[in-house]
Coordinates of C-alpha atoms in Angstrom, one line a residue:
Chain A
X1 CA 64.6 12.5 -27.8
X2 CA 65.2 16.0 -26.4
X3 CA 63.0 17.1 -23.7
X4 CA 61.5 20.5 -22.9
X5 CA 63.6 21.9 -20.1
X6 CA 61.7 22.8 -16.9
X7 CA 63.0 25.9 -15.2
X8 CA 61.8 25.8 -11.7
X9 CA 60.0 28.9 -10.3
X10 CA 61.3 29.4 -6.8
X11 CA 58.5 30.9 -4.7
X12 CA 58.9 32.6 -1.4
X13 CA 58.0 31.1 2.0
X14 CA 55.6 32.9 4.3
X15 CA 53.5 31.4 7.1
X16 CA 54.0 27.8 5.9
X17 CA 52.8 28.7 2.4
X18 CA 54.7 29.3 -0.9
X19 CA 53.1 32.3 -2.4
X20 CA 54.4 34.3 -5.3
X21 CA 55.7 37.7 -4.5
X22 CA 52.8 40.1 -4.0
X23 CA 54.5 42.5 -6.5
X24 CA 54.5 39.9 -9.3
X25 CA 58.2 40.6 -10.1
X26 CA 60.9 38.1 -10.9
X27 CA 64.6 38.0 -11.6
X28 CA 66.8 35.3 -13.0
X29 CA 70.3 34.9 -11.6
X30 CA 72.8 33.5 -14.0
X31 CA 75.3 30.7 -13.6
X32 CA 79.0 31.0 -14.5
X33 CA 78.2 30.4 -18.2
X34 CA 75.6 33.2 -18.3
X35 CA 72.7 30.8 -18.3
X36 CA 69.7 31.5 -16.1
X37 CA 69.4 29.1 -13.1
X38 CA 65.8 29.7 -12.1
X39 CA 63.0 32.2 -11.8
X40 CA 63.3 33.9 -8.4
X41 CA 60.7 36.2 -6.7
X42 CA 61.8 39.8 -6.4
X43 CA 60.0 40.4 -3.1
X44 CA 58.6 43.8 -2.1
X45 CA 58.0 45.6 1.1
X46 CA 54.5 44.1 1.3
X47 CA 56.0 40.6 1.3
X48 CA 58.1 41.7 4.2
X49 CA 55.0 43.0 6.0
X50 CA 53.1 39.7 5.4
X51 CA 56.1 37.7 6.5
X52 CA 56.4 39.7 9.8
X53 CA 52.7 39.2 10.4
X54 CA 53.2 35.4 10.0
X55 CA 56.3 35.4 12.2
X56 CA 54.5 37.4 14.9
X57 CA 51.5 35.0 14.8
X58 CA 53.8 32.0 15.1
X59 CA 55.9 33.5 18.0
X60 CA 53.5 32.7 20.9
X61 CA 53.2 29.0 20.0
X62 CA 56.8 28.4 19.1
X63 CA 58.3 30.2 22.2
X64 CA 55.9 28.3 24.5
X65 CA 56.6 24.9 23.1
X66 CA 58.6 22.6 25.4
X67 CA 62.3 23.0 24.8
X68 CA 62.6 19.3 24.3
X69 CA 60.0 19.4 21.5
X70 CA 61.8 22.3 19.8
X71 CA 64.9 20.1 19.8
X72 CA 63.0 17.2 18.3
X73 CA 61.7 19.5 15.5
X74 CA 65.2 20.9 14.7
X75 CA 66.5 17.4 14.6
X76 CA 63.7 16.5 12.2
X77 CA 64.9 19.4 9.9
X78 CA 68.4 17.8 9.8
X79 CA 66.8 14.4 8.9
X80 CA 64.8 15.9 6.1
X81 CA 67.8 17.8 4.8
X82 CA 69.8 14.6 4.8
X83 CA 67.2 13.0 2.6
X84 CA 67.5 15.7 0.0
X85 CA 71.3 16.0 -0.1
X86 CA 71.6 15.4 -3.8
X87 CA 69.2 18.2 -4.7
X88 CA 71.2 20.7 -2.5
X89 CA 74.5 19.5 -4.0
X90 CA 73.3 20.0 -7.5
X91 CA 71.8 23.5 -6.7
X92 CA 75.0 24.6 -5.0
X93 CA 76.9 23.5 -8.2
X94 CA 74.5 25.5 -10.3
X95 CA 75.3 28.4 -8.1
X96 CA 79.0 28.0 -8.8
X97 CA 80.4 25.6 -6.2
X98 CA 82.6 22.7 -7.1
X99 CA 81.1 19.2 -6.4
X100 CA 83.5 18.6 -3.5
X101 CA 82.8 22.0 -1.9
X102 CA 79.0 21.5 -2.4
X103 CA 79.1 18.1 -0.7
X104 CA 81.1 19.5 2.2
X105 CA 78.7 22.4 2.6
X106 CA 75.6 20.2 2.7
X107 CA 77.1 17.9 5.3
X108 CA 78.2 20.8 7.3
X109 CA 74.7 22.2 7.2
X110 CA 73.2 19.0 8.4
X111 CA 75.7 18.7 11.3
X112 CA 75.1 22.3 12.3
X113 CA 71.3 21.7 12.6
X114 CA 72.0 18.7 14.7
X115 CA 74.3 20.8 16.9
X116 CA 71.6 23.4 17.6
X117 CA 68.9 20.7 18.0
X118 CA 71.0 19.5 20.9
X119 CA 71.2 23.0 22.5
X120 CA 67.4 23.5 22.5
X121 CA 66.8 22.2 26.0
X122 CA 70.2 23.0 27.4
X123 CA 71.1 26.7 26.7
X124 CA 68.6 27.8 29.4
X125 CA 70.6 26.2 32.2
X126 CA 73.9 27.6 30.9
X127 CA 72.6 31.2 30.3
X128 CA 70.4 31.5 33.4
X129 CA 71.8 32.2 36.8
X130 CA 71.1 32.7 40.5
X131 CA 72.7 36.0 41.5
X132 CA 74.3 36.8 44.8
X133 CA 72.6 39.9 46.3
X134 CA 73.1 41.7 49.5
X135 CA 69.4 42.1 50.5
X136 CA 67.0 39.3 51.5
X137 CA 66.0 38.4 48.1
X138 CA 66.3 35.3 46.0
X139 CA 67.5 36.8 42.8
X140 CA 67.6 34.9 39.6
X141 CA 67.9 35.6 35.9
X142 CA 66.3 33.6 33.1
X143 CA 66.6 34.0 29.4
X144 CA 63.6 34.5 27.1
X145 CA 63.5 34.8 23.3
X146 CA 63.7 38.3 21.9
X147 CA 60.7 37.9 19.5
X148 CA 60.6 38.3 15.8
X149 CA 64.1 38.4 14.3
X150 CA 65.0 39.8 10.9
X151 CA 68.0 37.8 9.3
X152 CA 70.0 39.0 6.3
X153 CA 72.0 36.1 5.1
X154 CA 75.5 36.4 3.6
X155 CA 75.9 36.5 -0.2
X156 CA 78.3 33.6 -0.3
X157 CA 77.9 30.2 1.3
X158 CA 74.2 30.4 0.6
X159 CA 73.2 27.3 2.4
X160 CA 75.5 27.0 5.3
X161 CA 75.3 30.8 5.9
X162 CA 71.6 30.7 6.1
X163 CA 71.5 27.6 8.3
X164 CA 74.1 28.9 10.7
X165 CA 72.2 32.2 11.2
X166 CA 68.7 30.8 11.4
X167 CA 69.2 27.8 13.6
X168 CA 70.4 29.5 16.8
X169 CA 67.6 32.0 16.4
X170 CA 64.8 29.4 16.3
X171 CA 66.6 27.2 18.7
X172 CA 66.1 30.0 21.2
X173 CA 62.3 30.1 20.6
X174 CA 62.3 33.2 18.3
X175 CA 60.6 33.3 14.9
X176 CA 62.3 35.0 12.0
X177 CA 62.0 36.6 8.6
X178 CA 65.0 35.7 6.4
X179 CA 66.4 37.6 3.4
X180 CA 68.1 35.0 1.2
X181 CA 71.3 35.5 -0.7
X182 CA 70.5 37.7 -3.7
X183 CA 72.9 35.9 -6.2
X184 CA 72.5 32.4 -4.9
X185 CA 68.9 32.1 -3.7
X186 CA 68.1 28.6 -4.9
X187 CA 69.0 26.5 -1.9
X188 CA 67.3 29.0 0.4
X189 CA 64.0 28.2 -1.1
X190 CA 64.7 24.5 -1.3
X191 CA 65.6 24.7 2.3
X192 CA 62.2 26.2 2.9
X193 CA 60.7 23.1 1.3
X194 CA 62.7 21.1 3.8
X195 CA 61.4 23.2 6.7
X196 CA 57.9 22.8 5.4
X197 CA 58.1 19.1 5.6
X198 CA 59.6 18.8 9.0
X199 CA 57.0 19.6 11.7
X200 CA 58.2 23.2 12.0
X201 CA 55.1 25.2 12.7
X202 CA 54.0 27.6 10.0
X203 CA 55.5 31.1 10.3
X204 CA 58.5 30.2 12.5
X205 CA 60.8 30.7 9.6
X206 CA 59.8 32.9 6.6
X207 CA 62.2 33.2 3.7
X208 CA 62.1 36.0 1.1
X209 CA 64.2 36.4 -2.0
X210 CA 65.1 39.7 -3.6
X211 CA 67.5 42.5 -3.2
X212 CA 69.1 43.5 0.0
X213 CA 68.8 47.1 -1.0
X214 CA 65.0 46.9 -1.1
X215 CA 64.3 44.5 1.8
X216 CA 66.9 45.2 4.5
X217 CA 65.6 48.6 5.6
X218 CA 61.9 47.6 5.5
X219 CA 62.8 44.9 8.0
X220 CA 65.0 47.2 10.0
X221 CA 62.4 50.0 10.3
X222 CA 59.5 47.6 11.0
X223 CA 58.2 48.3 14.5
X224 CA 57.2 44.7 15.0
X225 CA 60.7 43.2 14.4
X226 CA 62.6 43.0 17.6
X227 CA 66.1 42.2 16.4
X228 CA 68.2 42.2 13.2
X229 CA 71.0 39.7 12.5
X230 CA 73.2 40.8 9.6
X231 CA 75.4 38.2 8.1
X232 CA 76.9 40.2 5.2
X233 CA 80.2 42.0 5.0
X234 CA 78.9 45.3 3.6
X235 CA 79.7 47.9 6.3
X236 CA 77.5 50.5 4.6
X237 CA 74.5 48.1 4.6
X238 CA 75.2 47.3 8.3
X239 CA 75.3 51.0 9.2
X240 CA 72.1 51.6 7.4
X241 CA 70.4 48.7 9.3
X242 CA 71.7 50.0 12.6
X243 CA 70.4 53.5 11.9
X244 CA 66.9 52.2 10.9
X245 CA 66.8 50.0 13.9
X246 CA 67.0 53.0 16.2
X247 CA 63.3 53.5 15.7
X248 CA 62.2 50.8 18.1
X249 CA 65.6 50.2 19.6
X250 CA 66.1 46.8 17.9
X251 CA 69.0 44.7 18.7
X252 CA 71.4 44.6 15.8
X253 CA 73.8 41.7 15.6
X254 CA 76.5 41.6 13.0
X255 CA 77.8 38.0 12.4
X256 CA 80.7 37.5 10.0
X257 CA 82.3 34.2 10.3
X258 CA 83.7 31.5 7.9
X259 CA 80.6 29.3 8.4
X260 CA 82.3 26.4 6.7
X261 CA 84.6 26.0 9.7
X262 CA 83.5 23.3 12.0
X263 CA 83.7 25.5 15.1
X264 CA 81.6 28.4 13.6
X265 CA 78.9 27.5 16.0
X266 CA 78.4 28.2 19.7
X267 CA 76.1 29.0 22.5
X268 CA 76.6 32.7 22.2
X269 CA 74.9 32.8 18.8
X270 CA 71.9 31.6 20.7
X271 CA 72.3 34.1 23.5
X272 CA 72.5 37.0 20.9
X273 CA 68.7 36.8 20.5
X274 CA 67.8 36.1 24.1
X275 CA 66.6 38.7 26.7
X276 CA 67.5 38.3 30.3
X277 CA 64.7 38.6 32.8
X278 CA 65.8 39.0 36.4
X279 CA 63.4 38.4 39.3
X280 CA 63.8 39.6 42.9
X281 CA 61.9 37.2 45.1
X282 CA 61.6 38.3 48.7
X283 CA 62.8 35.7 51.2
X284 CA 63.1 35.7 55.0
X285 CA 66.6 34.4 55.3
X286 CA 69.6 34.8 53.3
X287 CA 73.0 33.3 53.3
X288 CA 72.6 31.2 56.4
X289 CA 72.9 27.5 56.6
X290 CA 69.1 27.3 56.8
X291 CA 68.6 29.3 53.6
X292 CA 65.8 27.6 51.7
X293 CA 67.6 27.4 48.4
Chain B
X1 CA -0.5 36.2 8.4
X2 CA -3.5 38.5 8.7
X3 CA -2.1 40.5 11.7
X4 CA 1.1 41.2 9.9
X5 CA 2.4 44.7 10.6
X6 CA 3.3 46.4 7.4
X7 CA 5.6 49.2 8.4
X8 CA 7.9 50.0 5.6
X9 CA 5.4 50.2 2.8
X10 CA 3.3 47.9 0.7
X11 CA 4.7 44.4 0.7
X12 CA 3.5 41.0 -0.3
X13 CA 5.3 38.3 1.6
X14 CA 4.7 35.9 -1.3
X15 CA 6.4 38.1 -3.8
X16 CA 9.8 37.9 -2.2
X17 CA 9.9 34.2 -1.7
X18 CA 10.7 33.8 -5.4
X19 CA 13.7 36.2 -5.6
X20 CA 16.6 34.4 -7.1
X21 CA 20.2 35.6 -6.7
X22 CA 22.7 35.0 -9.5
X23 CA 25.5 33.5 -7.4
X24 CA 28.1 33.5 -10.2
X25 CA 27.2 37.1 -11.1
X26 CA 27.7 38.1 -7.4
X27 CA 31.1 36.4 -7.2
X28 CA 32.2 38.2 -10.3
X29 CA 31.0 41.6 -9.2
X30 CA 32.5 41.2 -5.8
X31 CA 35.9 40.2 -7.3
X32 CA 35.9 43.4 -9.2
X33 CA 35.5 45.5 -6.1
X34 CA 38.7 44.1 -4.8
X35 CA 40.7 45.2 -7.8
X36 CA 40.2 49.0 -7.3
X37 CA 43.4 50.9 -7.0
X38 CA 43.1 53.2 -4.0
X39 CA 45.8 55.9 -3.9
X40 CA 47.4 57.0 -0.7
X41 CA 45.4 60.1 0.1
X42 CA 42.1 58.4 -0.7
X43 CA 43.2 55.4 1.4
X44 CA 44.0 57.6 4.4
X45 CA 40.6 59.3 4.1
X46 CA 39.0 55.9 3.7
X47 CA 40.7 54.5 6.8
X48 CA 39.5 57.4 8.9
X49 CA 36.0 56.8 7.6
X50 CA 36.3 53.2 8.6
X51 CA 37.2 54.2 12.1
X52 CA 34.2 56.4 12.4
X53 CA 32.0 53.6 11.2
X54 CA 33.1 50.9 13.7
X55 CA 30.8 49.5 16.3
X56 CA 33.4 48.4 18.8
X57 CA 32.1 45.1 20.1
X58 CA 32.5 42.8 23.0
X59 CA 30.0 40.0 23.2
X60 CA 31.4 37.3 25.3
X61 CA 30.3 35.2 28.3
X62 CA 33.3 36.5 30.2
X63 CA 32.4 40.2 29.7
X64 CA 32.7 42.2 33.0
X65 CA 31.8 45.8 33.8
X66 CA 35.6 46.4 33.9
X67 CA 36.1 45.0 30.4
X68 CA 33.2 47.1 29.1
X69 CA 34.5 50.3 30.7
X70 CA 38.0 49.6 29.3
X71 CA 36.4 49.2 25.8
X72 CA 34.4 52.4 26.2
X73 CA 37.6 54.2 27.1
X74 CA 39.2 52.9 24.0
X75 CA 36.2 54.0 21.9
X76 CA 36.9 57.6 23.0
X77 CA 40.6 57.5 22.9
X78 CA 41.6 55.3 20.0
X79 CA 45.2 56.4 19.7
X80 CA 46.1 59.7 21.5
X81 CA 49.5 59.8 19.9
X82 CA 47.8 60.9 16.7
X83 CA 45.6 64.0 16.9
X84 CA 42.5 64.4 14.8
X85 CA 41.3 60.8 14.6
X86 CA 37.5 60.3 14.7
X87 CA 36.0 58.2 17.5
X88 CA 34.1 55.1 16.7
X89 CA 30.3 55.2 16.0
X90 CA 29.1 53.0 18.8
X91 CA 30.0 50.2 21.3
X92 CA 28.0 47.0 21.1
X93 CA 27.4 45.0 24.3
X94 CA 25.0 42.6 26.0
X95 CA 21.9 44.2 27.6
X96 CA 23.3 43.7 31.1
X97 CA 26.2 45.9 30.2
X98 CA 24.2 48.8 28.6
X99 CA 24.1 50.8 31.8
X100 CA 27.8 50.4 32.4
X101 CA 28.6 51.5 28.9
X102 CA 26.1 54.3 29.0
X103 CA 27.8 55.8 32.1
X104 CA 31.2 55.3 30.7
X105 CA 30.3 57.1 27.5
X106 CA 28.5 60.2 29.0
X107 CA 28.7 63.2 26.6
X108 CA 31.0 61.4 24.2
X109 CA 28.5 61.3 21.3
X110 CA 29.2 57.6 21.0
X111 CA 26.1 55.4 20.9
X112 CA 25.5 52.3 22.9
X113 CA 24.2 49.4 20.9
X114 CA 22.7 46.4 22.7
X115 CA 22.2 43.0 21.3
X116 CA 18.8 41.5 22.1
X117 CA 16.2 38.8 21.5
X118 CA 18.2 36.0 23.0
X119 CA 21.4 36.8 21.1
X120 CA 23.1 34.9 19.5
X121 CA 20.8 31.9 19.0
X122 CA 17.5 33.6 19.1
X123 CA 16.1 30.4 20.4
X124 CA 13.7 31.8 23.1
X125 CA 9.9 32.4 23.3
X126 CA 8.8 35.7 21.9
X127 CA 7.8 37.0 25.4
X128 CA 11.4 36.6 26.6
X129 CA 12.7 38.4 23.5
X130 CA 10.3 41.2 24.2
X131 CA 11.4 41.5 27.8
X132 CA 15.0 41.3 26.7
X133 CA 14.5 44.2 24.3
X134 CA 12.5 46.3 26.8
X135 CA 15.2 45.8 29.3
X136 CA 17.9 47.0 26.9
X137 CA 15.8 50.0 25.8
X138 CA 15.0 51.0 29.4
X139 CA 18.7 50.8 30.3
X140 CA 19.3 53.4 27.7
X141 CA 20.4 51.6 24.6
X142 CA 20.5 53.9 21.6
X143 CA 20.5 51.0 19.1
X144 CA 19.1 47.5 19.3
X145 CA 20.8 44.6 17.4
X146 CA 18.2 41.8 17.3
X147 CA 18.7 38.4 15.8
X148 CA 16.0 36.7 13.6
X149 CA 14.7 33.3 14.4
X150 CA 16.7 31.3 11.8
X151 CA 15.0 28.0 12.8
X152 CA 11.6 29.5 11.9
X153 CA 13.0 31.1 8.7
X154 CA 14.5 27.9 7.5
X155 CA 11.4 25.9 8.2
X156 CA 9.5 28.4 5.9
X157 CA 7.7 30.4 8.6
X158 CA 8.5 33.7 7.0
X159 CA 5.5 35.4 8.4
X160 CA 6.5 34.5 12.0
X161 CA 9.9 36.1 11.4
X162 CA 8.3 39.2 9.9
X163 CA 5.9 39.6 12.8
X164 CA 8.7 39.1 15.3
X165 CA 10.8 41.8 13.8
X166 CA 7.8 44.2 13.6
X167 CA 7.0 43.5 17.3
X168 CA 10.5 44.2 18.4
X169 CA 10.5 47.4 16.3
X170 CA 7.5 48.6 18.2
X171 CA 9.4 48.3 21.4
X172 CA 12.4 50.2 20.3
X173 CA 11.0 53.7 20.5
X174 CA 13.8 56.1 19.5
X175 CA 16.4 53.4 19.4
X176 CA 17.4 52.3 15.9
X177 CA 16.8 48.6 15.1
X178 CA 19.5 46.5 13.5
X179 CA 18.3 43.1 12.4
X180 CA 21.0 40.4 12.4
X181 CA 20.3 37.7 9.7
X182 CA 23.1 35.4 10.8
X183 CA 23.8 34.7 7.1
X184 CA 26.3 31.9 8.0
X185 CA 23.2 29.8 9.0
X186 CA 21.1 30.7 6.0
X187 CA 23.0 28.5 3.6
X188 CA 22.2 30.3 0.3
X189 CA 22.3 33.8 -1.1
X190 CA 18.6 33.4 -2.1
X191 CA 17.8 33.0 1.6
X192 CA 20.0 36.0 2.5
X193 CA 18.1 38.1 0.0
X194 CA 14.7 36.8 1.2
X195 CA 15.6 37.4 4.9
X196 CA 16.9 40.9 4.0
X197 CA 13.6 41.8 2.3
X198 CA 11.6 40.5 5.3
X199 CA 13.7 42.5 7.7
X200 CA 13.5 45.7 5.7
X201 CA 9.8 45.5 5.1
X202 CA 9.1 44.6 8.8
X203 CA 10.8 47.8 10.0
X204 CA 14.5 47.3 10.3
X205 CA 16.6 50.5 10.3
X206 CA 19.7 48.5 9.6
X207 CA 20.3 45.0 8.4
X208 CA 23.3 43.2 9.7
X209 CA 25.1 40.1 8.5
X210 CA 26.1 38.1 11.5
X211 CA 26.4 37.7 15.2
X212 CA 30.2 37.0 14.9
X213 CA 29.7 33.6 16.5
X214 CA 29.2 31.6 13.3
X215 CA 31.6 31.2 10.4
X216 CA 31.4 32.3 7.6
X217 CA 30.3 35.7 8.7
X218 CA 30.4 38.9 6.7
X219 CA 31.7 37.7 3.4
X220 CA 31.6 40.2 0.6
X221 CA 29.1 38.1 -1.4
X222 CA 26.7 38.2 1.5
X223 CA 27.1 41.9 2.1
X224 CA 26.7 42.6 -1.6
X225 CA 23.4 40.6 -1.7
X226 CA 22.1 42.6 1.3
X227 CA 23.2 45.9 -0.3
X228 CA 21.3 45.0 -3.4
X229 CA 18.2 44.4 -1.2
X230 CA 18.7 47.9 0.2
X231 CA 19.1 49.4 -3.2
X232 CA 16.0 47.8 -4.6
X233 CA 14.0 48.9 -1.6
X234 CA 15.4 52.5 -2.0
X235 CA 14.6 52.5 -5.7
X236 CA 11.0 51.4 -4.9
X237 CA 10.3 53.6 -1.9
X238 CA 13.0 56.3 -1.7
X239 CA 13.8 55.2 1.9
X240 CA 17.3 54.5 3.1
X241 CA 18.2 51.4 5.1
X242 CA 21.5 51.0 6.8
X243 CA 24.0 48.2 6.4
X244 CA 26.2 46.6 9.0
X245 CA 28.6 43.8 8.0
X246 CA 29.9 42.1 11.2
X247 CA 32.3 39.3 12.0
X248 CA 35.5 38.5 10.1
X249 CA 36.3 42.0 9.0
X250 CA 39.6 42.3 10.8
X251 CA 41.9 44.0 8.3
X252 CA 41.9 47.5 6.8
X253 CA 42.1 46.1 3.3
X254 CA 38.9 44.2 3.7
X255 CA 37.2 47.2 5.3
X256 CA 38.3 49.4 2.3
X257 CA 36.9 46.8 -0.1
X258 CA 33.6 47.0 1.7
X259 CA 33.6 50.8 1.4
X260 CA 34.3 50.5 -2.3
X261 CA 31.4 48.2 -2.6
X262 CA 29.0 50.4 -0.7
X263 CA 30.0 53.4 -2.8
X264 CA 29.6 51.6 -6.1
X265 CA 26.3 49.9 -5.2
X266 CA 24.5 52.5 -3.1
X267 CA 26.4 55.7 -3.7
X268 CA 28.0 58.4 -1.5
X269 CA 24.9 58.9 0.6
X270 CA 25.6 55.7 2.4
X271 CA 29.2 56.6 3.2
X272 CA 28.6 57.8 6.8
X273 CA 28.2 56.0 10.1
X274 CA 24.5 56.9 10.0
X275 CA 24.0 54.3 7.2
X276 CA 27.0 52.1 7.3
X277 CA 28.8 50.3 10.2
X278 CA 31.4 47.7 10.8
X279 CA 30.8 45.3 13.7
X280 CA 34.3 44.4 14.8
X281 CA 36.6 44.0 17.8
X282 CA 40.0 43.9 16.2
X283 CA 39.5 46.0 13.1
X284 CA 40.1 49.3 14.9
X285 CA 43.7 48.5 15.8
X286 CA 44.5 47.3 12.3
X287 CA 43.1 50.5 10.9
X288 CA 45.1 52.6 13.4
X289 CA 48.2 50.8 12.5
X290 CA 47.6 51.4 8.8
X291 CA 47.0 55.1 9.5
X292 CA 50.2 55.4 11.5
X293 CA 52.0 53.5 8.7
X294 CA 50.8 56.1 6.2
X295 CA 52.0 58.9 8.5
X296 CA 55.4 57.5 9.5
X297 CA 56.3 55.4 6.5
X298 CA 57.2 52.4 8.6
X299 CA 55.2 49.2 9.5
X300 CA 53.7 49.2 13.0
X301 CA 53.6 46.8 15.9
X302 CA 50.5 46.1 18.1
X303 CA 52.9 46.6 21.0
X304 CA 52.3 50.3 20.7
X305 CA 48.5 50.3 20.5
X306 CA 45.9 49.7 23.2
X307 CA 44.7 46.2 23.8
X308 CA 41.5 45.1 22.0

């Protein structure tokens, strides 16, 4: 007996909820054969606004969590993704990957999350420093998360690209608003379902689907977004984000890598969205054998 | 009941104990207020009106003169970056802070409202409530926000509640009296309507939803029910009573919905801070951010606005 096909509606992810887009608009990306692969929200500027509000609200709690706990939660994301491998593989295939490539991409994504889970309580030691100064001060620098980060994911490698850009950002205690791949948005939203079932507090990651043209600059001009990470290759789009970001002097980081490479991951992706705070602490003695540090 | 002080016209206490509010009807009407499309220019005008209607409030155990002075400064200088913004209507503080607020607001045209009658619980003997109110008035409060005795009201002693309000009204002198019903504790819309009628007929200049200490506070259903009480009273006597939703209105959107409701229920006459107020602490910044969004076209950050 033939069954009525159920075409999933992929809703956006804001503040730990899956609302429909505020605008009520949808689009249906097609697979290679021209068949629609799902109903996808065409998010509007108001969805961006709501997502930034959610990210800002989550920032205090997430950045103040113990580093070790953040690591546990990131590891939990990897565990949950592992449990839903098949779904991701089939969605990547719907989006045009071969089975072999899809399997490889999912495994790589899981490994990458584990990699950044490990860094959560270690990057601070590596990036912080005690600095030699000539005056009688104990001078040290520590890193702190930048704040709310806007992330525009690459069009290709929809899963691994998203994971590779989001993980270092939240590993470092930031919260983020993510613009998913326009043509291949399925696994971005399924990934949101993974995040939602893995102890990650609401609002730490918010994922919107829609067009880069409409969403990028709303994020880049938003006064409450502190940095932009652009993962695409479109130089015009990057330029436009950079120009919009001048308004509140956001950091703009352009990341173009082959994310499928096993070494497309490192500490410096974490440090991209960290701010260095340097403290001058007066001391009586400096440099001598009796120096208190 | 024989020494009941009828201030606002002929009134039979029994007659209002049978008022029934159609809850489903209220829900439906309120839902419609939230679907009005407000165009940009009207929205900007509405937002400025909201600012001018705010009673900037701090009612916490940790209030200090410094905190009150800071809030008074904010009341006068909401966002200096943008010229031409109205100031708020009043600041709302505890009686002990009235003098501080008064001094900080000299010649600003901003009123000082003081809560009284053992705010927020209202669980004190009448004589203490009287002294509380006298103190606030003597310190210079322009407006008194009293709470009703919800315990008495819920146990059916409507006359006690009526007389208490009338007694406090006598002490207010020139100060306008706002009566807080604390609707979150009244359980039903029927009770809200009943308490509104009692307050209005006992001499309230304003009726106010909540203390802000109890959830739910100023829901639109409750505010609508109170507006209807004001409307019915106006239709019967021709006298205007003010309305102040307080607590839980922290976004511009919700504030604009409230303005739509006031306009459609009571009409344009009530659209001024003489007859309508918002009791809020964080609403002002959200409205300011929306105004700046309209002006600049980009979404704003609280980093660039003063602390609540």
